[in-house]
PDB file of C-alpha atoms in Angstrom:
ATOM      1  CA  MET A  12     -79.180  44.852-119.721  1.00 48.00           C
ATOM      2  CA  SER A  13     -76.570  42.112-120.086  1.00 80.00           C
ATOM      3  CA  LEU A  14     -75.287  42.996-116.608  1.00 78.00           C
ATOM      4  CA  ILE A  15     -78.778  42.568-115.154  1.00 83.00           C
ATOM      5  CA  ARG A  16     -79.129  39.160-116.840  1.00 85.00           C
ATOM      6  CA  PHE A  17     -75.700  38.154-115.529  1.00 81.00           C
ATOM      7  CA  LEU A  18     -76.566  39.164-111.958  1.00 81.00           C
ATOM      8  CA  ARG A  19     -79.974  37.486-112.168  1.00 85.00           C
ATOM      9  CA  ALA A  20     -78.478  34.230-113.453  1.00 85.00           C
ATOM     10  CA  THR A  21     -75.793  34.362-110.755  1.00 82.00           C
ATOM     11  CA  LEU A  22     -78.391  34.943-108.024  1.00 83.00           C
ATOM     12  CA  ILE A  23     -80.517  32.024-109.253  1.00 86.00           C
ATOM     13  CA  GLU A  24     -77.448  29.770-109.376  1.00 80.00           C
ATOM     14  CA  GLY A  25     -76.381  30.879-105.901  1.00 79.00           C
ATOM     15  CA  LEU A  26     -79.837  30.222-104.461  1.00 83.00           C
ATOM     16  CA  GLY A  27     -79.837  26.789-106.064  1.00 80.00           C
ATOM     17  CA  VAL A  28     -76.467  25.955-104.537  1.00 72.00           C
ATOM     18  CA  TYR A  29     -77.608  27.275-101.158  1.00 78.00           C
ATOM     19  CA  TRP A  30     -80.805  25.208-101.209  1.00 82.00           C
ATOM     20  CA  THR A  31     -78.754  22.086-101.890  1.00 71.00           C
ATOM     21  CA  LEU A  32     -76.524  22.914 -98.917  1.00 67.00           C
ATOM     22  CA  ALA A  33     -79.417  23.836 -96.639  1.00 77.00           C
ATOM     23  CA  LYS A  34     -81.072  20.466 -97.196  1.00 77.00           C
ATOM     24  CA  VAL A  35     -77.934  18.885 -95.734  1.00 66.00           C
ATOM     25  CA  MET A  36     -77.100  21.433 -93.062  1.00 70.00           C
ATOM     26  CA  ILE A  37     -80.464  21.953 -91.364  1.00 80.00           C
ATOM     27  CA  PRO A  38     -81.066  18.298 -90.392  1.00 80.00           C
ATOM     28  CA  VAL A  39     -77.473  18.003 -89.183  1.00 72.00           C
ATOM     29  CA  MET A  40     -77.791  21.185 -87.101  1.00 72.00           C
ATOM     30  CA  VAL A  41     -80.941  19.812 -85.455  1.00 79.00           C
ATOM     31  CA  ALA A  42     -79.250  16.460 -84.806  1.00 77.00           C
ATOM     32  CA  VAL A  43     -76.247  18.145 -83.174  1.00 72.00           C
ATOM     33  CA  ARG A  44     -78.548  20.262 -81.021  1.00 75.00           C
ATOM     34  CA  ILE A  45     -80.260  17.085 -79.811  1.00 79.00           C
ATOM     35  CA  LEU A  46     -76.882  15.486 -79.038  1.00 72.00           C
ATOM     36  CA  VAL A  47     -75.923  18.553 -77.003  1.00 69.00           C
ATOM     37  CA  GLU A  48     -79.215  18.444 -75.125  1.00 75.00           C
ATOM     38  CA  LEU A  49     -78.776  14.733 -74.328  1.00 77.00           C
ATOM     39  CA  GLY A  50     -75.183  15.194 -73.173  1.00 72.00           C
ATOM     40  CA  VAL A  51     -73.914  12.738 -75.789  1.00 71.00           C
ATOM     41  CA  LEU A  52     -71.338  15.098 -77.310  1.00 66.00           C
ATOM     42  CA  PRO A  53     -68.643  14.577 -74.605  1.00 72.00           C
ATOM     43  CA  ILE A  54     -68.959  10.796 -75.019  1.00 76.00           C
ATOM     44  CA  LEU A  55     -68.489  10.993 -78.794  1.00 71.00           C
ATOM     45  CA  ALA A  56     -65.625  13.449 -78.355  1.00 72.00           C
ATOM     46  CA  ARG A  57     -63.657  10.935 -76.287  1.00 79.00           C
ATOM     47  CA  VAL A  58     -63.715   8.495 -79.222  1.00 80.00           C
ATOM     48  CA  PHE A  59     -61.883  10.984 -81.423  1.00 83.00           C
ATOM     49  CA  ALA A  60     -59.560  12.358 -78.738  1.00 87.00           C
ATOM     50  CA  PRO A  61     -56.419  10.382 -79.775  1.00 90.00           C
ATOM     51  CA  LEU A  62     -56.631  11.459 -83.427  1.00 90.00           C
ATOM     52  CA  MET A  63     -57.348  15.079 -82.591  1.00 93.00           C
ATOM     53  CA  ALA A  64     -54.459  15.122 -80.110  1.00 94.00           C
ATOM     54  CA  LEU A  65     -52.109  14.314 -83.006  1.00 94.00           C
ATOM     55  CA  VAL A  66     -53.027  17.588 -84.695  1.00 96.00           C
ATOM     56  CA  GLY A  67     -53.426  19.758 -81.593  1.00 96.00           C
ATOM     57  CA  LEU A  68     -57.222  20.062 -81.740  1.00 95.00           C
ATOM     58  CA  PRO A  69     -59.966  19.671 -79.121  1.00 93.00           C
ATOM     59  CA  SER A  70     -61.489  16.201 -79.177  1.00 89.00           C
ATOM     60  CA  GLU A  71     -64.926  17.643 -80.019  1.00 88.00           C
ATOM     61  CA  LEU A  72     -63.678  18.578 -83.490  1.00 92.00           C
ATOM     62  CA  GLY A  73     -63.310  14.887 -84.263  1.00 89.00           C
ATOM     63  CA  LEU A  74     -67.080  14.755 -84.677  1.00 86.00           C
ATOM     64  CA  VAL A  75     -66.828  17.557 -87.230  1.00 89.00           C
ATOM     65  CA  TRP A  76     -64.214  15.703 -89.257  1.00 90.00           C
ATOM     66  CA  ALA A  77     -66.058  12.376 -89.047  1.00 86.00           C
ATOM     67  CA  THR A  78     -69.180  14.068 -90.438  1.00 85.00           C
ATOM     68  CA  VAL A  79     -67.142  15.698 -93.186  1.00 87.00           C
ATOM     69  CA  LEU A  80     -65.605  12.362 -94.173  1.00 87.00           C
ATOM     70  CA  LEU A  81     -68.964  10.603 -94.427  1.00 80.00           C
ATOM     71  CA  VAL A  82     -71.217  13.458 -95.619  1.00 77.00           C
ATOM     72  CA  ASN A  83     -69.576  16.615 -96.987  1.00 79.00           C
ATOM     73  CA  ILE A  84     -68.009  19.924 -95.998  1.00 85.00           C
ATOM     74  CA  TYR A  85     -71.356  21.572 -95.354  1.00 80.00           C
ATOM     75  CA  GLY A  86     -72.626  18.788 -93.113  1.00 80.00           C
ATOM     76  CA  GLY A  87     -69.424  19.166 -91.109  1.00 84.00           C
ATOM     77  CA  THR A  88     -69.927  22.924 -91.021  1.00 84.00           C
ATOM     78  CA  ALA A  89     -73.335  22.383 -89.459  1.00 81.00           C
ATOM     79  CA  VAL A  90     -71.745  20.232 -86.737  1.00 83.00           C
ATOM     80  CA  LEU A  91     -69.023  22.833 -86.211  1.00 86.00           C
ATOM     81  CA  LEU A  92     -71.549  25.616 -85.788  1.00 80.00           C
ATOM     82  CA  GLY A  93     -73.476  23.473 -83.325  1.00 78.00           C
ATOM     83  CA  ILE A  94     -70.498  22.864 -81.026  1.00 82.00           C
ATOM     84  CA  LEU A  95     -68.685  26.200 -81.394  1.00 80.00           C
ATOM     85  CA  PRO A  96     -70.428  27.765 -78.371  1.00 74.00           C
ATOM     86  CA  GLU A  97     -68.884  24.986 -76.247  1.00 75.00           C
ATOM     87  CA  LEU A  98     -65.330  25.603 -77.501  1.00 83.00           C
ATOM     88  CA  THR A  99     -62.628  28.244 -77.515  1.00 86.00           C
ATOM     89  CA  LEU A 100     -60.527  27.847 -80.646  1.00 92.00           C
ATOM     90  CA  THR A 101     -57.479  29.722 -81.847  1.00 95.00           C
ATOM     91  CA  THR A 102     -57.154  30.891 -85.434  1.00 95.00           C
ATOM     92  CA  ALA A 103     -54.454  28.257 -85.906  1.00 97.00           C
ATOM     93  CA  GLN A 104     -56.799  25.491 -84.736  1.00 96.00           C
ATOM     94  CA  MET A 105     -59.591  26.675 -87.012  1.00 95.00           C
ATOM     95  CA  THR A 106     -57.083  26.754 -89.877  1.00 97.00           C
ATOM     96  CA  ILE A 107     -55.894  23.224 -89.104  1.00 97.00           C
ATOM     97  CA  ILE A 108     -59.369  21.670 -88.963  1.00 96.00           C
ATOM     98  CA  GLY A 109     -60.373  23.699 -92.037  1.00 96.00           C
ATOM     99  CA  THR A 110     -57.405  22.403 -94.030  1.00 97.00           C
ATOM    100  CA  MET A 111     -58.029  18.812 -92.910  1.00 96.00           C
ATOM    101  CA  VAL A 112     -61.644  19.181 -93.991  1.00 95.00           C
ATOM    102  CA  LEU A 113     -60.563  20.451 -97.414  1.00 95.00           C
ATOM    103  CA  ILE A 114     -58.165  17.542 -97.926  1.00 96.00           C
ATOM    104  CA  ALA A 115     -60.448  14.717 -96.789  1.00 94.00           C
ATOM    105  CA  HIS A 116     -64.217  14.970 -97.178  1.00 89.00           C
ATOM    106  CA  SER A 117     -67.160  13.245 -98.901  1.00 83.00           C
ATOM    107  CA  ILE A 118     -65.224   9.978 -99.031  1.00 84.00           C
ATOM    108  CA  PRO A 119     -68.066   7.668-100.203  1.00 81.00           C
ATOM    109  CA  LEU A 120     -68.918   9.961-103.123  1.00 76.00           C
ATOM    110  CA  GLU A 121     -65.594  11.456-104.192  1.00 80.00           C
ATOM    111  CA  GLN A 122     -63.572   8.272-103.849  1.00 79.00           C
ATOM    112  CA  ARG A 123     -66.034   6.564-106.153  1.00 79.00           C
ATOM    113  CA  VAL A 124     -65.057   9.200-108.725  1.00 76.00           C
ATOM    114  CA  SER A 125     -61.381   8.363-108.148  1.00 80.00           C
ATOM    115  CA  GLN A 126     -62.164   4.647-108.454  1.00 81.00           C
ATOM    116  CA  ARG A 127     -63.962   5.137-111.773  1.00 80.00           C
ATOM    117  CA  ALA A 128     -60.962   7.118-112.988  1.00 79.00           C
ATOM    118  CA  GLY A 129     -58.875   4.011-112.330  1.00 82.00           C
ATOM    119  CA  VAL A 130     -57.239   4.648-108.939  1.00 87.00           C
ATOM    120  CA  GLY A 131     -57.843   2.131-106.164  1.00 88.00           C
ATOM    121  CA  PHE A 132     -60.554   3.072-103.650  1.00 88.00           C
ATOM    122  CA  VAL A 133     -58.610   1.903-100.590  1.00 91.00           C
ATOM    123  CA  PHE A 134     -55.369   3.569-101.616  1.00 92.00           C
ATOM    124  CA  SER A 135     -56.944   6.907-102.544  1.00 91.00           C
ATOM    125  CA  THR A 136     -59.008   6.930 -99.335  1.00 93.00           C
ATOM    126  CA  LEU A 137     -55.969   6.240 -97.154  1.00 94.00           C
ATOM    127  CA  LEU A 138     -54.022   8.888 -99.062  1.00 95.00           C
ATOM    128  CA  ARG A 139     -56.599  11.553 -98.252  1.00 95.00           C
ATOM    129  CA  VAL A 140     -57.339  10.563 -94.649  1.00 95.00           C
ATOM    130  CA  LEU A 141     -53.722   9.985 -93.631  1.00 96.00           C
ATOM    131  CA  GLY A 142     -52.673  12.972 -95.705  1.00 97.00           C
ATOM    132  CA  ALA A 143     -55.120  15.205 -93.823  1.00 96.00           C
ATOM    133  CA  LEU A 144     -53.773  13.980 -90.471  1.00 96.00           C
ATOM    134  CA  ALA A 145     -50.152  14.431 -91.556  1.00 97.00           C
ATOM    135  CA  CYS A 146     -50.834  17.909 -92.917  1.00 97.00           C
ATOM    136  CA  GLY A 147     -52.691  18.854 -89.739  1.00 97.00           C
ATOM    137  CA  ALA A 148     -49.834  17.626 -87.551  1.00 97.00           C
ATOM    138  CA  LEU A 149     -47.260  19.571 -89.584  1.00 98.00           C
ATOM    139  CA  MET A 150     -49.393  22.712 -89.484  1.00 98.00           C
ATOM    140  CA  ASN A 151     -49.806  22.423 -85.717  1.00 97.00           C
ATOM    141  CA  LEU A 152     -46.030  22.134 -85.325  1.00 97.00           C
ATOM    142  CA  PHE A 153     -45.477  25.061 -87.704  1.00 97.00           C
ATOM    143  CA  TYR A 154     -47.927  27.466 -86.049  1.00 97.00           C
ATOM    144  CA  ARG A 155     -46.880  26.546 -82.516  1.00 96.00           C
ATOM    145  CA  SER A 156     -43.167  26.863 -83.226  1.00 97.00           C
ATOM    146  CA  LEU A 157     -43.698  30.372 -84.643  1.00 96.00           C
ATOM    147  CA  ASN A 158     -46.341  31.244 -82.025  1.00 96.00           C
ATOM    148  CA  TRP A 159     -48.449  32.403 -84.969  1.00 96.00           C
ATOM    149  CA  LEU A 160     -52.269  32.597 -85.133  1.00 95.00           C
ATOM    150  CA  GLN A 161     -52.590  31.675 -81.464  1.00 95.00           C
ATOM    151  CA  GLU A 162     -55.218  34.353 -80.769  1.00 94.00           C
ATOM    152  CA  PRO A 163     -58.872  33.288 -80.367  1.00 91.00           C
ATOM    153  CA  VAL A 164     -60.573  32.919 -83.724  1.00 89.00           C
ATOM    154  CA  THR A 165     -63.061  35.646 -84.631  1.00 77.00           C
ATOM    155  CA  LEU A 166     -66.482  34.213 -85.428  1.00 67.00           C
ATOM    156  CA  THR A 167     -68.789  37.127 -84.805  1.00 50.00           C
ATOM    157  CA  LEU A 168     -70.696  36.619 -88.061  1.00 49.00           C
ATOM    158  CA  LEU A 169     -71.540  32.991 -87.389  1.00 53.00           C
ATOM    159  CA  SER A 170     -71.659  32.572 -83.626  1.00 51.00           C
ATOM    160  CA  GLY A 171     -75.170  33.858 -82.887  1.00 49.00           C
ATOM    161  CA  ASN A 172     -75.429  35.292 -79.369  1.00 46.00           C
ATOM    162  CA  GLY A 173     -72.276  33.470 -78.223  1.00 48.00           C
ATOM    163  CA  ALA A 174     -73.910  31.673 -75.295  1.00 47.00           C
ATOM    164  CA  PRO A 175     -73.013  28.009 -74.724  1.00 49.00           C
ATOM    165  CA  ALA A 176     -75.493  25.689 -76.402  1.00 48.00           C
ATOM    166  CA  THR A 177     -76.399  24.091 -73.093  1.00 47.00           C
ATOM    167  CA  GLU A 178     -77.555  27.509 -71.839  1.00 52.00           C
ATOM    168  CA  GLN A 179     -79.668  28.295 -74.922  1.00 57.00           C
ATOM    169  CA  GLY A 180     -83.331  27.424 -75.115  1.00 68.00           C
ATOM    170  CA  TRP A 181     -84.702  26.040 -78.353  1.00 71.00           C
ATOM    171  CA  GLY A 182     -86.059  29.466 -79.292  1.00 72.00           C
ATOM    172  CA  ASP A 183     -82.691  31.180 -78.846  1.00 71.00           C
ATOM    173  CA  TRP A 184     -80.986  28.347 -80.695  1.00 67.00           C
ATOM    174  CA  ALA A 185     -83.443  28.618 -83.603  1.00 77.00           C
ATOM    175  CA  LEU A 186     -82.866  32.380 -83.909  1.00 77.00           C
ATOM    176  CA  ALA A 187     -79.095  31.935 -83.776  1.00 70.00           C
ATOM    177  CA  SER A 188     -79.307  29.179 -86.401  1.00 71.00           C
ATOM    178  CA  LEU A 189     -81.423  31.347 -88.719  1.00 80.00           C
ATOM    179  CA  HIS A 190     -78.864  34.129 -88.326  1.00 75.00           C
ATOM    180  CA  THR A 191     -76.082  31.702 -89.244  1.00 71.00           C
ATOM    181  CA  LEU A 192     -77.974  30.314 -92.247  1.00 77.00           C
ATOM    182  CA  GLY A 193     -78.620  33.854 -93.463  1.00 79.00           C
ATOM    183  CA  ILE A 194     -74.918  34.682 -93.297  1.00 76.00           C
ATOM    184  CA  ILE A 195     -74.047  31.467 -95.138  1.00 74.00           C
ATOM    185  CA  LEU A 196     -76.584  32.385 -97.844  1.00 80.00           C
ATOM    186  CA  ALA A 197     -74.759  35.677 -98.376  1.00 80.00           C
ATOM    187  CA  ILE A 198     -71.396  33.870 -98.439  1.00 76.00           C
ATOM    188  CA  VAL A 199     -72.567  31.278-100.985  1.00 75.00           C
ATOM    189  CA  VAL A 200     -74.141  33.826-103.344  1.00 81.00           C
ATOM    190  CA  GLY A 201     -71.033  35.983-103.021  1.00 79.00           C
ATOM    191  CA  LEU A 202     -68.771  33.023-103.863  1.00 71.00           C
ATOM    192  CA  VAL A 203     -70.820  32.125-106.938  1.00 76.00           C
ATOM    193  CA  LEU A 204     -70.640  35.756-108.084  1.00 82.00           C
ATOM    194  CA  LEU A 205     -66.880  35.840-107.513  1.00 77.00           C
ATOM    195  CA  LEU A 206     -66.338  32.636-109.519  1.00 70.00           C
ATOM    196  CA  ARG A 207     -68.402  33.938-112.431  1.00 79.00           C
ATOM    197  CA  VAL A 208     -66.545  37.269-112.437  1.00 82.00           C
ATOM    198  CA  MET A 209     -63.217  35.415-112.384  1.00 76.00           C
ATOM    199  CA  ASP A 210     -64.327  33.389-115.397  1.00 75.00           C
ATOM    200  CA  LYS A 211     -65.513  36.485-117.288  1.00 81.00           C
ATOM    201  CA  THR A 212     -62.370  38.516-116.574  1.00 84.00           C
ATOM    202  CA  GLY A 213     -59.915  35.726-117.373  1.00 80.00           C
ATOM    203  CA  VAL A 214     -58.572  35.358-113.834  1.00 77.00           C
ATOM    204  CA  THR A 215     -59.340  31.624-113.805  1.00 70.00           C
ATOM    205  CA  ARG A 216     -57.434  31.185-117.066  1.00 75.00           C
ATOM    206  CA  MET A 217     -54.502  33.143-115.641  1.00 80.00           C
ATOM    207  CA  LEU A 218     -54.366  30.929-112.540  1.00 74.00           C
ATOM    208  CA  THR A 219     -54.412  27.873-114.780  1.00 71.00           C
ATOM    209  CA  ASN A 220     -51.436  29.176-116.748  1.00 76.00           C
ATOM    210  CA  LEU A 221     -49.520  29.992-113.575  1.00 77.00           C
ATOM    211  CA  LEU A 222     -50.012  26.550-112.047  1.00 74.00           C
ATOM    212  CA  ALA A 223     -49.368  24.510-115.195  1.00 75.00           C
ATOM    213  CA  PRO A 224     -45.528  24.538-114.907  1.00 81.00           C
ATOM    214  CA  VAL A 225     -45.819  23.382-111.285  1.00 81.00           C
ATOM    215  CA  LEU A 226     -47.822  20.322-112.355  1.00 81.00           C
ATOM    216  CA  GLY A 227     -45.171  19.477-114.915  1.00 80.00           C
ATOM    217  CA  ALA A 228     -42.506  19.654-112.213  1.00 80.00           C
ATOM    218  CA  VAL A 229     -44.230  16.956-110.132  1.00 82.00           C
ATOM    219  CA  GLY A 230     -44.753  14.600-113.068  1.00 80.00           C
ATOM    220  CA  ILE A 231     -48.175  15.530-114.483  1.00 83.00           C
ATOM    221  CA  GLY A 232     -48.075  16.531-118.120  1.00 75.00           C
ATOM    222  CA  GLY A 233     -49.653  16.134-121.539  1.00 72.00           C
ATOM    223  CA  ARG A 234     -53.424  15.676-121.708  1.00 71.00           C
ATOM    224  CA  ALA A 235     -53.659  15.246-117.943  1.00 76.00           C
ATOM    225  CA  MET A 236     -52.400  18.749-117.165  1.00 77.00           C
ATOM    226  CA  PRO A 237     -55.388  20.887-118.280  1.00 75.00           C
ATOM    227  CA  LEU A 238     -57.858  18.370-116.867  1.00 73.00           C
ATOM    228  CA  THR A 239     -56.065  18.427-113.519  1.00 80.00           C
ATOM    229  CA  MET A 240     -56.175  22.214-113.494  1.00 78.00           C
ATOM    230  CA  VAL A 241     -59.968  22.112-113.931  1.00 72.00           C
ATOM    231  CA  GLY A 242     -60.246  19.883-110.873  1.00 76.00           C
ATOM    232  CA  ILE A 243     -57.832  21.912-108.762  1.00 81.00           C
ATOM    233  CA  LEU A 244     -59.716  25.125-109.367  1.00 75.00           C
ATOM    234  CA  LEU A 245     -63.317  23.867-109.621  1.00 68.00           C
ATOM    235  CA  GLY A 246     -63.537  20.495-107.892  1.00 70.00           C
ATOM    236  CA  LEU A 247     -62.855  16.759-108.049  1.00 64.00           C
ATOM    237  CA  SER A 248     -66.204  15.960-109.651  1.00 59.00           C
ATOM    238  CA  TYR A 249     -65.525  18.332-112.570  1.00 59.00           C
ATOM    239  CA  GLY A 250     -61.919  17.326-113.172  1.00 62.00           C
ATOM    240  CA  GLY A 251     -62.558  13.678-112.311  1.00 63.00           C
ATOM    241  CA  ALA A 252     -65.341  13.367-114.883  1.00 66.00           C
ATOM    242  CA  LEU A 253     -63.037  14.665-117.607  1.00 66.00           C
ATOM    243  CA  ILE A 254     -60.213  12.380-116.505  1.00 72.00           C
ATOM    244  CA  ILE A 255     -62.540   9.358-116.461  1.00 71.00           C
ATOM    245  CA  LYS A 256     -63.525  10.092-120.070  1.00 71.00           C
ATOM    246  CA  GLU A 257     -59.949  10.549-121.268  1.00 69.00           C
ATOM    247  CA  GLY A 258     -58.688   7.583-119.239  1.00 67.00           C
ATOM    248  CA  GLN A 259     -61.277   5.256-120.756  1.00 68.00           C
ATOM    249  CA  ALA A 260     -60.280   6.506-124.192  1.00 69.00           C
ATOM    250  CA  GLY A 261     -56.681   5.578-123.405  1.00 69.00           C
ATOM    251  CA  THR A 262     -55.315   9.060-124.172  1.00 72.00           C
ATOM    252  CA  ILE A 263     -53.666   9.646-120.772  1.00 78.00           C
ATOM    253  CA  PRO A 264     -50.620   7.636-119.659  1.00 83.00           C
ATOM    254  CA  ARG A 265     -51.549   5.663-116.554  1.00 84.00           C
ATOM    255  CA  LYS A 266     -48.813   7.276-114.443  1.00 87.00           C
ATOM    256  CA  ASP A 267     -50.122  10.745-115.332  1.00 87.00           C
ATOM    257  CA  LEU A 268     -53.672   9.602-114.593  1.00 86.00           C
ATOM    258  CA  PHE A 269     -52.654   8.173-111.226  1.00 89.00           C
ATOM    259  CA  LEU A 270     -50.760  11.294-110.144  1.00 91.00           C
ATOM    260  CA  SER A 271     -53.519  13.579-111.407  1.00 88.00           C
ATOM    261  CA  VAL A 272     -56.282  11.799-109.484  1.00 88.00           C
ATOM    262  CA  CYS A 273     -54.151  11.651-106.326  1.00 92.00           C
ATOM    263  CA  LEU A 274     -53.395  15.366-106.538  1.00 92.00           C
ATOM    264  CA  LEU A 275     -57.077  16.170-107.011  1.00 89.00           C
ATOM    265  CA  GLY A 276     -57.886  14.064-103.961  1.00 90.00           C
ATOM    266  CA  LEU A 277     -55.566  16.169-101.810  1.00 94.00           C
ATOM    267  CA  CYS A 278     -56.174  19.568-103.383  1.00 92.00           C
ATOM    268  CA  HIS A 279     -59.284  20.480-105.345  1.00 87.00           C
ATOM    269  CA  SER A 280     -61.842  23.285-105.516  1.00 84.00           C
ATOM    270  CA  LEU A 281     -59.031  25.641-104.547  1.00 86.00           C
ATOM    271  CA  ILE A 282     -61.140  28.769-104.981  1.00 82.00           C
ATOM    272  CA  GLU A 283     -64.681  28.093-103.802  1.00 81.00           C
ATOM    273  CA  ASP A 284     -64.100  25.689-100.902  1.00 87.00           C
ATOM    274  CA  SER A 285     -61.066  27.604 -99.637  1.00 90.00           C
ATOM    275  CA  LEU A 286     -62.978  30.874 -99.523  1.00 86.00           C
ATOM    276  CA  PHE A 287     -65.878  29.196 -97.735  1.00 87.00           C
ATOM    277  CA  ILE A 288     -63.591  27.757 -95.034  1.00 91.00           C
ATOM    278  CA  MET A 289     -61.809  31.109 -94.697  1.00 91.00           C
ATOM    279  CA  ALA A 290     -65.190  32.754 -94.141  1.00 86.00           C
ATOM    280  CA  LEU A 291     -65.541  30.498 -91.082  1.00 87.00           C
ATOM    281  CA  GLY A 292     -62.354  31.944 -89.585  1.00 90.00           C
ATOM    282  CA  ALA A 293     -59.543  29.855 -91.085  1.00 94.00           C
ATOM    283  CA  HIS A 294     -56.376  31.590 -92.324  1.00 95.00           C
ATOM    284  CA  TRP A 295     -55.257  31.611 -95.955  1.00 95.00           C
ATOM    285  CA  SER A 296     -51.753  30.475 -95.024  1.00 97.00           C
ATOM    286  CA  GLY A 297     -53.097  27.023 -94.208  1.00 96.00           C
ATOM    287  CA  VAL A 298     -56.121  26.430 -96.407  1.00 96.00           C
ATOM    288  CA  VAL A 299     -54.351  27.651 -99.552  1.00 95.00           C
ATOM    289  CA  VAL A 300     -50.561  27.903 -99.251  1.00 95.00           C
ATOM    290  CA  PHE A 301     -49.777  25.055 -96.850  1.00 97.00           C
ATOM    291  CA  ARG A 302     -52.303  22.714 -98.495  1.00 97.00           C
ATOM    292  CA  VAL A 303     -50.970  23.342-102.007  1.00 94.00           C
ATOM    293  CA  ILE A 304     -47.323  22.905-100.972  1.00 95.00           C
ATOM    294  CA  PHE A 305     -48.079  19.779 -98.933  1.00 97.00           C
ATOM    295  CA  SER A 306     -50.066  18.233-101.810  1.00 96.00           C
ATOM    296  CA  LEU A 307     -47.357  18.932-104.389  1.00 94.00           C
ATOM    297  CA  VAL A 308     -44.641  17.452-102.156  1.00 95.00           C
ATOM    298  CA  VAL A 309     -46.714  14.299-101.589  1.00 96.00           C
ATOM    299  CA  ILE A 310     -47.383  13.908-105.337  1.00 94.00           C
ATOM    300  CA  ALA A 311     -43.694  14.397-106.168  1.00 93.00           C
ATOM    301  CA  GLY A 312     -42.900  11.637-103.663  1.00 94.00           C
ATOM    302  CA  LEU A 313     -45.565   9.348-105.140  1.00 93.00           C
ATOM    303  CA  ALA A 314     -44.166   9.941-108.632  1.00 92.00           C
ATOM    304  CA  ARG A 315     -40.766   8.737-107.448  1.00 92.00           C
ATOM    305  CA  VAL A 316     -42.197   5.701-105.653  1.00 92.00           C
ATOM    306  CA  TYR A 317     -44.287   4.823-108.721  1.00 91.00           C
ATOM    307  CA  GLY A 318     -41.151   4.695-110.856  1.00 88.00           C
ATOM    308  CA  LEU A 319     -39.284   2.476-108.401  1.00 91.00           C
ATOM    309  CA  LEU A 320     -41.941  -0.199-107.834  1.00 89.00           C
ATOM    310  CA  PRO A 321     -42.442  -3.259-110.073  1.00 90.00           C
ATOM    311  CA  GLN A 322     -45.433  -2.957-112.395  1.00 88.00           C
ATOM    312  CA  GLY A 323     -47.248  -5.800-110.664  1.00 88.00           C
ATOM    313  CA  VAL A 324     -47.068  -4.032-107.317  1.00 88.00           C
ATOM    314  CA  VAL A 325     -48.193  -0.768-108.916  1.00 88.00           C
ATOM    315  CA  ASN A 326     -51.256  -2.507-110.356  1.00 86.00           C
ATOM    316  CA  ARG A 327     -52.243  -4.177-107.101  1.00 88.00           C
ATOM    317  CA  VAL A 328     -51.654  -1.211-104.780  1.00 87.00           C
ATOM    318  CA  PHE A 329     -52.445   1.890-106.812  1.00 89.00           C
ATOM    319  CA  PHE A 330     -55.090   0.946-109.368  1.00 86.00           C
ATOM    320  CA  SER A 331     -58.656  -0.289-109.243  1.00 75.00           C
ATOM    321  CA  ARG A 332     -59.838  -3.122-111.467  1.00 67.00           C
ATOM    322  CA  ASP A 333     -61.190  -0.533-113.887  1.00 57.00           C
ATOM    323  CA  GLY A 334     -57.799   1.157-113.977  1.00 51.00           C
ATOM    324  CA  ARG A 335     -55.957  -2.101-114.610  1.00 48.00           C
ATOM    325  CA  ALA A 336     -58.286  -3.106-117.395  1.00 44.00           C
ATOM    326  CA  VAL A 337     -58.860   0.189-119.190  1.00 45.00           C
ATOM    327  CA  VAL A 338     -55.821   2.401-118.722  1.00 43.00           C
ATOM    328  CA  THR A 339     -53.100   0.720-120.729  1.00 42.00           C
ATOM    329  CA  VAL A 340     -51.098   3.591-122.175  1.00 40.00           C
TER     330      VAL A 340
END
């Protein structure tokens, strides 16, 4: 009976999460379809061409990333699904854009969390946006030099009938979109179930214990360490809320707070969001391994720079007014 209650609660939670996503994705999917119909997409793509060239991606994917930055991952996914019939992507390219999306997304919302935790809005935003571009460029160099993941990405579950959008009527497009939304429903419910099983079986706790020494090696310790682990595994909003509370109480040294929030900006929701992006065709080597290593290297570098700069410069560049006033440890 307890198993039935567990599955029922998980299904209800999954449907709730999916409904929240659908309310974002459906309007965006319709908007992208209209842009395709009006022939506006190539014009918008040219705006993003220089940035996308830096990371070896088609210019059209710039619209995906711009949507992700301003809205969220799922709004960007809707744009991606709308333009996929017009593109031929390799697995490496899907992995690169997927990793960039995971590093920098939902800037207006998530950077407000970072700001309330005490880290400057401008600095944390630049860290994530420039970090995503740098990581994407390094990944492009890595995959190309090894000639790895250069085969066309497999998207049979999400690509509808595979015809270019310009050749689809509205009826065909609607059927393909319903098919895609149905698959995403299954993915979301499956992810929620997986997360709950990981919690029940202690896998989440085990991952926390495994990653804790790594955080200590890059300069995050004490009270900040378990809070950072919550954010890395579950998301910036979860970990950030806890850090805000502890930071305002003055129980976390400001260097630890700064490094923790910066790390969460670059690498959070390691389980759920990574699995979702992998379900779209991205490879684990990028969305998990490369992203984690890149984030840890950046944070280790920031820890060194933090220690070398005068305190006045640290206050002006790294911290928000809230951080300067509240975090004094």
